[in-house]
PDB file of C-alpha atoms in Angstrom:
ATOM      1  CA  GLU A   1     -30.369  17.305  32.782  1.00 62.00           C
ATOM      2  CA  ARG A   2     -29.237  20.955  32.805  1.00 63.00           C
ATOM      3  CA  ALA A   3     -25.937  20.038  34.446  1.00 61.00           C
ATOM      4  CA  LYS A   4     -25.332  17.431  31.753  1.00 53.00           C
ATOM      5  CA  MET A   5     -26.064  19.948  28.976  1.00 51.00           C
ATOM      6  CA  ALA A   6     -23.791  22.513  30.617  1.00 53.00           C
ATOM      7  CA  GLY A   7     -20.991  19.926  30.789  1.00 55.00           C
ATOM      8  CA  GLU A   8     -21.443  19.080  27.101  1.00 50.00           C
ATOM      9  CA  ARG A   9     -21.367  22.792  26.217  1.00 48.00           C
ATOM     10  CA  GLU A  10     -18.126  23.274  28.192  1.00 53.00           C
ATOM     11  CA  ALA A  11     -16.576  20.255  26.487  1.00 51.00           C
ATOM     12  CA  ALA A  12     -17.539  21.652  23.089  1.00 47.00           C
ATOM     13  CA  GLN A  13     -15.954  24.998  23.972  1.00 46.00           C
ATOM     14  CA  GLU A  14     -12.718  23.225  24.963  1.00 51.00           C
ATOM     15  CA  ALA A  15     -12.382  21.817  21.444  1.00 50.00           C
ATOM     16  CA  ALA A  16     -10.443  23.922  18.967  1.00 51.00           C
ATOM     17  CA  ALA A  17     -12.212  25.697  16.131  1.00 47.00           C
ATOM     18  CA  CYS A  18     -10.944  23.055  13.677  1.00 52.00           C
ATOM     19  CA  GLY A  19     -12.700  20.318  15.640  1.00 57.00           C
ATOM     20  CA  ALA A  20      -9.685  19.099  17.566  1.00 59.00           C
ATOM     21  CA  PRO A  21     -10.543  17.669  20.982  1.00 60.00           C
ATOM     22  CA  ALA A  22      -9.034  19.140  24.127  1.00 60.00           C
ATOM     23  CA  ARG A  23      -5.622  17.699  24.939  1.00 60.00           C
ATOM     24  CA  PRO A  24      -5.734  14.963  27.601  1.00 60.00           C
ATOM     25  CA  SER A  25      -4.234  15.783  30.970  1.00 54.00           C
ATOM     26  CA  THR A  26      -1.751  12.914  30.668  1.00 62.00           C
ATOM     27  CA  ALA A  27       0.160  12.060  27.520  1.00 62.00           C
ATOM     28  CA  TYR A  28       1.554   8.801  28.959  1.00 68.00           C
ATOM     29  CA  VAL A  29      -0.326   6.248  31.041  1.00 68.00           C
ATOM     30  CA  ALA A  30       1.987   4.299  33.336  1.00 71.00           C
ATOM     31  CA  ALA A  31       1.221   0.778  34.547  1.00 68.00           C
ATOM     32  CA  GLU A  32      -0.222   0.540  38.047  1.00 67.00           C
ATOM     33  CA  SER A  33      -0.211  -3.207  38.515  1.00 56.00           C
ATOM     34  CA  THR A  34      -0.544  -6.473  36.627  1.00 49.00           C
ATOM     35  CA  PRO A  35      -3.492  -6.210  34.206  1.00 50.00           C
ATOM     36  CA  ASP A  36      -6.609  -8.322  34.736  1.00 56.00           C
ATOM     37  CA  LYS A  37      -6.863  -9.064  31.023  1.00 57.00           C
ATOM     38  CA  PRO A  38      -4.147  -9.492  28.425  1.00 60.00           C
ATOM     39  CA  VAL A  39      -3.811  -6.675  25.892  1.00 57.00           C
ATOM     40  CA  PRO A  40      -5.124  -7.921  22.524  1.00 60.00           C
ATOM     41  CA  ALA A  41      -2.554  -8.232  19.754  1.00 59.00           C
ATOM     42  CA  PRO A  42      -2.748  -5.598  17.003  1.00 56.00           C
ATOM     43  CA  VAL A  43      -4.520  -6.543  13.801  1.00 56.00           C
ATOM     44  CA  PRO A  44      -2.510  -5.502  10.743  1.00 55.00           C
ATOM     45  CA  PRO A  45      -4.522  -3.264   8.418  1.00 53.00           C
ATOM     46  CA  PRO A  46      -5.580  -4.960   5.190  1.00 55.00           C
ATOM     47  CA  PHE A  47      -4.133  -3.227   2.141  1.00 54.00           C
ATOM     48  CA  ALA A  48      -4.443  -5.287  -1.009  1.00 52.00           C
ATOM     49  CA  GLY A  49      -7.671  -5.192  -2.960  1.00 54.00           C
ATOM     50  CA  ASP A  50      -9.242  -2.259  -1.085  1.00 59.00           C
ATOM     51  CA  SER A  51      -8.266   0.377  -3.622  1.00 66.00           C
ATOM     52  CA  LEU A  52      -5.592   1.342  -6.109  1.00 73.00           C
ATOM     53  CA  ALA A  53      -3.606   2.899  -3.264  1.00 70.00           C
ATOM     54  CA  GLY A  54      -4.025  -0.289  -1.223  1.00 67.00           C
ATOM     55  CA  ASP A  55      -2.794  -2.402  -4.119  1.00 66.00           C
ATOM     56  CA  LEU A  56       0.224  -0.146  -4.556  1.00 68.00           C
ATOM     57  CA  LEU A  57       0.994  -0.253  -0.834  1.00 65.00           C
ATOM     58  CA  ALA A  58       0.746  -4.057  -0.817  1.00 64.00           C
ATOM     59  CA  GLU A  59       3.132  -4.223  -3.763  1.00 64.00           C
ATOM     60  CA  VAL A  60       5.646  -1.880  -2.131  1.00 61.00           C
ATOM     61  CA  THR A  61       5.613  -3.805   1.149  1.00 59.00           C
ATOM     62  CA  LYS A  62       6.128  -7.256  -0.387  1.00 57.00           C
ATOM     63  CA  ASP A  63       8.835  -9.352   1.231  1.00 51.00           C
ATOM     64  CA  ASP A  64      11.202  -8.853  -1.706  1.00 46.00           C
ATOM     65  CA  ALA A  65      10.891  -5.050  -1.529  1.00 35.00           C
ATOM     66  CA  PRO A  66      13.592  -3.140   0.380  1.00 35.00           C
ATOM     67  CA  ALA A  67      12.717  -2.122   3.937  1.00 36.00           C
ATOM     68  CA  LEU A  68      11.342   1.407   4.055  1.00 34.00           C
ATOM     69  CA  ALA A  69      11.215   1.922   7.803  1.00 38.00           C
ATOM     70  CA  PRO A  70      11.767   0.183  11.126  1.00 41.00           C
ATOM     71  CA  PHE A  71       8.119  -0.944  11.001  1.00 43.00           C
ATOM     72  CA  LYS A  72       8.254  -2.807   7.662  1.00 45.00           C
ATOM     73  CA  GLY A  73       7.016  -6.330   8.215  1.00 42.00           C
ATOM     74  CA  SER A  74       7.600  -6.124  11.963  1.00 56.00           C
ATOM     75  CA  GLY A  75       4.018  -6.806  12.965  1.00 70.00           C
ATOM     76  CA  SER A  76       4.487  -4.269  15.750  1.00 85.00           C
ATOM     77  CA  HIS A  77       1.619  -2.049  14.704  1.00 92.00           C
ATOM     78  CA  GLY A  78      -2.011  -2.402  13.766  1.00 93.00           C
ATOM     79  CA  PHE A  79      -5.568  -1.605  14.710  1.00 94.00           C
ATOM     80  CA  VAL A  80      -6.697  -2.631  18.188  1.00 93.00           C
ATOM     81  CA  PRO A  81      -9.727  -4.923  17.900  1.00 93.00           C
ATOM     82  CA  ASP A  82     -12.927  -3.374  19.302  1.00 93.00           C
ATOM     83  CA  PHE A  83     -11.191  -0.115  20.330  1.00 95.00           C
ATOM     84  CA  HIS A  84     -12.902   2.799  18.600  1.00 96.00           C
ATOM     85  CA  CYS A  85     -12.993   6.606  18.768  1.00 96.00           C
ATOM     86  CA  VAL A  86     -16.487   8.066  18.917  1.00 95.00           C
ATOM     87  CA  GLY A  87     -15.098  11.521  18.097  1.00 94.00           C
ATOM     88  CA  CYS A  88     -13.694  10.810  14.631  1.00 95.00           C
ATOM     89  CA  ASP A  89     -15.398   7.411  14.124  1.00 95.00           C
ATOM     90  CA  MET A  90     -12.076   5.643  13.488  1.00 95.00           C
ATOM     91  CA  GLN A  91     -10.532   2.506  14.951  1.00 95.00           C
ATOM     92  CA  VAL A  92      -7.626   3.105  17.332  1.00 96.00           C
ATOM     93  CA  LEU A  93      -4.175   2.238  15.988  1.00 96.00           C
ATOM     94  CA  ARG A  94      -1.392   0.908  18.231  1.00 96.00           C
ATOM     95  CA  VAL A  95       2.368   1.022  17.582  1.00 96.00           C
ATOM     96  CA  GLU A  96       4.247  -1.193  20.020  1.00 95.00           C
ATOM     97  CA  ASN A  97       7.545  -0.251  21.671  1.00 96.00           C
ATOM     98  CA  HIS A  98       7.121   3.424  20.758  1.00 96.00           C
ATOM     99  CA  VAL A  99       5.748   6.572  22.383  1.00 96.00           C
ATOM    100  CA  TRP A 100       4.655   9.885  20.900  1.00 95.00           C
ATOM    101  CA  SER A 101       6.938  12.902  20.808  1.00 90.00           C
ATOM    102  CA  ASP A 102       6.087  15.727  23.195  1.00 83.00           C
ATOM    103  CA  GLU A 103       3.169  17.229  21.274  1.00 82.00           C
ATOM    104  CA  VAL A 104       1.396  15.604  18.356  1.00 91.00           C
ATOM    105  CA  ALA A 105      -0.689  18.152  16.471  1.00 93.00           C
ATOM    106  CA  TYR A 106      -4.318  17.377  15.666  1.00 93.00           C
ATOM    107  CA  MET A 107      -3.812  18.179  11.978  1.00 95.00           C
ATOM    108  CA  PHE A 108      -0.795  15.836  11.873  1.00 96.00           C
ATOM    109  CA  LEU A 109      -3.055  12.964  12.950  1.00 95.00           C
ATOM    110  CA  ARG A 110      -5.850  14.050  10.571  1.00 95.00           C
ATOM    111  CA  ASN A 111      -3.449  14.038   7.620  1.00 96.00           C
ATOM    112  CA  ASN A 112      -1.383  10.932   8.445  1.00 96.00           C
ATOM    113  CA  TYR A 113      -3.597   8.389  10.262  1.00 95.00           C
ATOM    114  CA  PRO A 114      -3.455   5.357   9.695  1.00 92.00           C
ATOM    115  CA  ASN A 115      -0.205   5.481   7.698  1.00 94.00           C
ATOM    116  CA  VAL A 116       2.436   4.355  10.204  1.00 94.00           C
ATOM    117  CA  MET A 117       5.158   5.260   7.736  1.00 93.00           C
ATOM    118  CA  ARG A 118       4.095   8.899   8.018  1.00 95.00           C
ATOM    119  CA  LEU A 119       3.225   8.760  11.727  1.00 96.00           C
ATOM    120  CA  ARG A 120       6.751   7.545  12.583  1.00 93.00           C
ATOM    121  CA  THR A 121       8.104  11.106  12.329  1.00 95.00           C
ATOM    122  CA  GLN A 122       6.359  11.830  15.653  1.00 96.00           C
ATOM    123  CA  LEU A 123       7.248   8.484  17.296  1.00 96.00           C
ATOM    124  CA  ARG A 124      10.294   7.600  19.347  1.00 94.00           C
ATOM    125  CA  PRO A 125      11.332   4.112  20.506  1.00 95.00           C
ATOM    126  CA  GLN A 126      10.610   3.078  24.080  1.00 95.00           C
ATOM    127  CA  GLN A 127      10.585  -0.604  25.018  1.00 95.00           C
ATOM    128  CA  GLY A 128       7.561  -1.803  26.979  1.00 95.00           C
ATOM    129  CA  SER A 129       5.308   1.019  25.769  1.00 96.00           C
ATOM    130  CA  CYS A 130       2.654   1.493  23.107  1.00 96.00           C
ATOM    131  CA  ALA A 131       1.684   4.590  21.137  1.00 96.00           C
ATOM    132  CA  TYR A 132      -2.046   4.764  20.396  1.00 96.00           C
ATOM    133  CA  CYS A 133      -3.855   7.124  18.033  1.00 96.00           C
ATOM    134  CA  CYS A 134      -6.975   7.703  16.007  1.00 96.00           C
ATOM    135  CA  GLN A 135      -7.569  10.503  13.545  1.00 95.00           C
ATOM    136  CA  CYS A 136      -8.108  13.091  16.289  1.00 94.00           C
ATOM    137  CA  SER A 137      -6.214  12.023  19.441  1.00 94.00           C
ATOM    138  CA  SER A 138      -3.069  10.274  20.580  1.00 95.00           C
ATOM    139  CA  ARG A 139      -1.720   8.793  23.777  1.00 95.00           C
ATOM    140  CA  ALA A 140       1.129   6.545  24.876  1.00 95.00           C
ATOM    141  CA  ALA A 141       0.902   3.935  27.610  1.00 95.00           C
ATOM    142  CA  ASP A 142       2.763   1.091  29.224  1.00 95.00           C
ATOM    143  CA  LYS A 143       2.069  -2.203  27.390  1.00 94.00           C
ATOM    144  CA  SER A 144       0.380  -3.720  30.434  1.00 93.00           C
ATOM    145  CA  VAL A 145      -2.205  -0.962  30.946  1.00 93.00           C
ATOM    146  CA  ALA A 146      -5.832  -1.959  30.281  1.00 94.00           C
ATOM    147  CA  LEU A 147      -7.500  -0.309  27.278  1.00 94.00           C
ATOM    148  CA  GLU A 148     -10.149   1.283  29.525  1.00 94.00           C
ATOM    149  CA  THR A 149      -7.353   3.094  31.376  1.00 94.00           C
ATOM    150  CA  VAL A 150      -5.692   4.168  28.112  1.00 94.00           C
ATOM    151  CA  ALA A 151      -9.047   5.583  26.955  1.00 94.00           C
ATOM    152  CA  ASP A 152      -9.651   7.590  30.139  1.00 93.00           C
ATOM    153  CA  GLY A 153     -10.170  11.256  29.276  1.00 92.00           C
ATOM    154  CA  LEU A 154     -10.405  10.603  25.529  1.00 94.00           C
ATOM    155  CA  ARG A 155     -13.335   9.725  23.298  1.00 95.00           C
ATOM    156  CA  TRP A 156     -12.121   6.152  22.851  1.00 96.00           C
ATOM    157  CA  ARG A 157     -14.383   3.234  23.751  1.00 95.00           C
ATOM    158  CA  VAL A 158     -13.863  -0.506  24.103  1.00 95.00           C
ATOM    159  CA  LEU A 159     -16.780  -1.925  22.117  1.00 91.00           C
ATOM    160  CA  ALA A 160     -16.811  -5.567  23.203  1.00 77.00           C
ATOM    161  CA  GLU A 161     -15.440  -7.523  26.103  1.00 61.00           C
TER     162      GLU A 161
END
């Protein structure tokens, strides 16, 4: 029990004063072998009807609106079903065929999650990879890596199997 409390205290000390978690030891998770389970497809975030901002976003992203970014209508990003961060209590977002730039600041994620249009400033294209983030952490991984492996070292949990 004391060892567990000491470990929790050390983990709390590793977090920055603003609440940012300690940076993971690996920013990119490479594939080891063929996955046992297929990676679930991203679920696009619902916009319309949630709020005034959601209604405006739905109107701007209509099919007849001009494309604003490489992600417009591509279906290459969305929330990962049953993949949740217990640190910030947010669902994990995945952007396919992209990885994060060298260092993604905690406050950048706090201010821009889940708006992929804003997050794209820290993303770079890389085929066969996925960039994952919540409101407090980010990581990139090969598309074939299991979610449990992507979550290793972070406060992300797969809720259902």
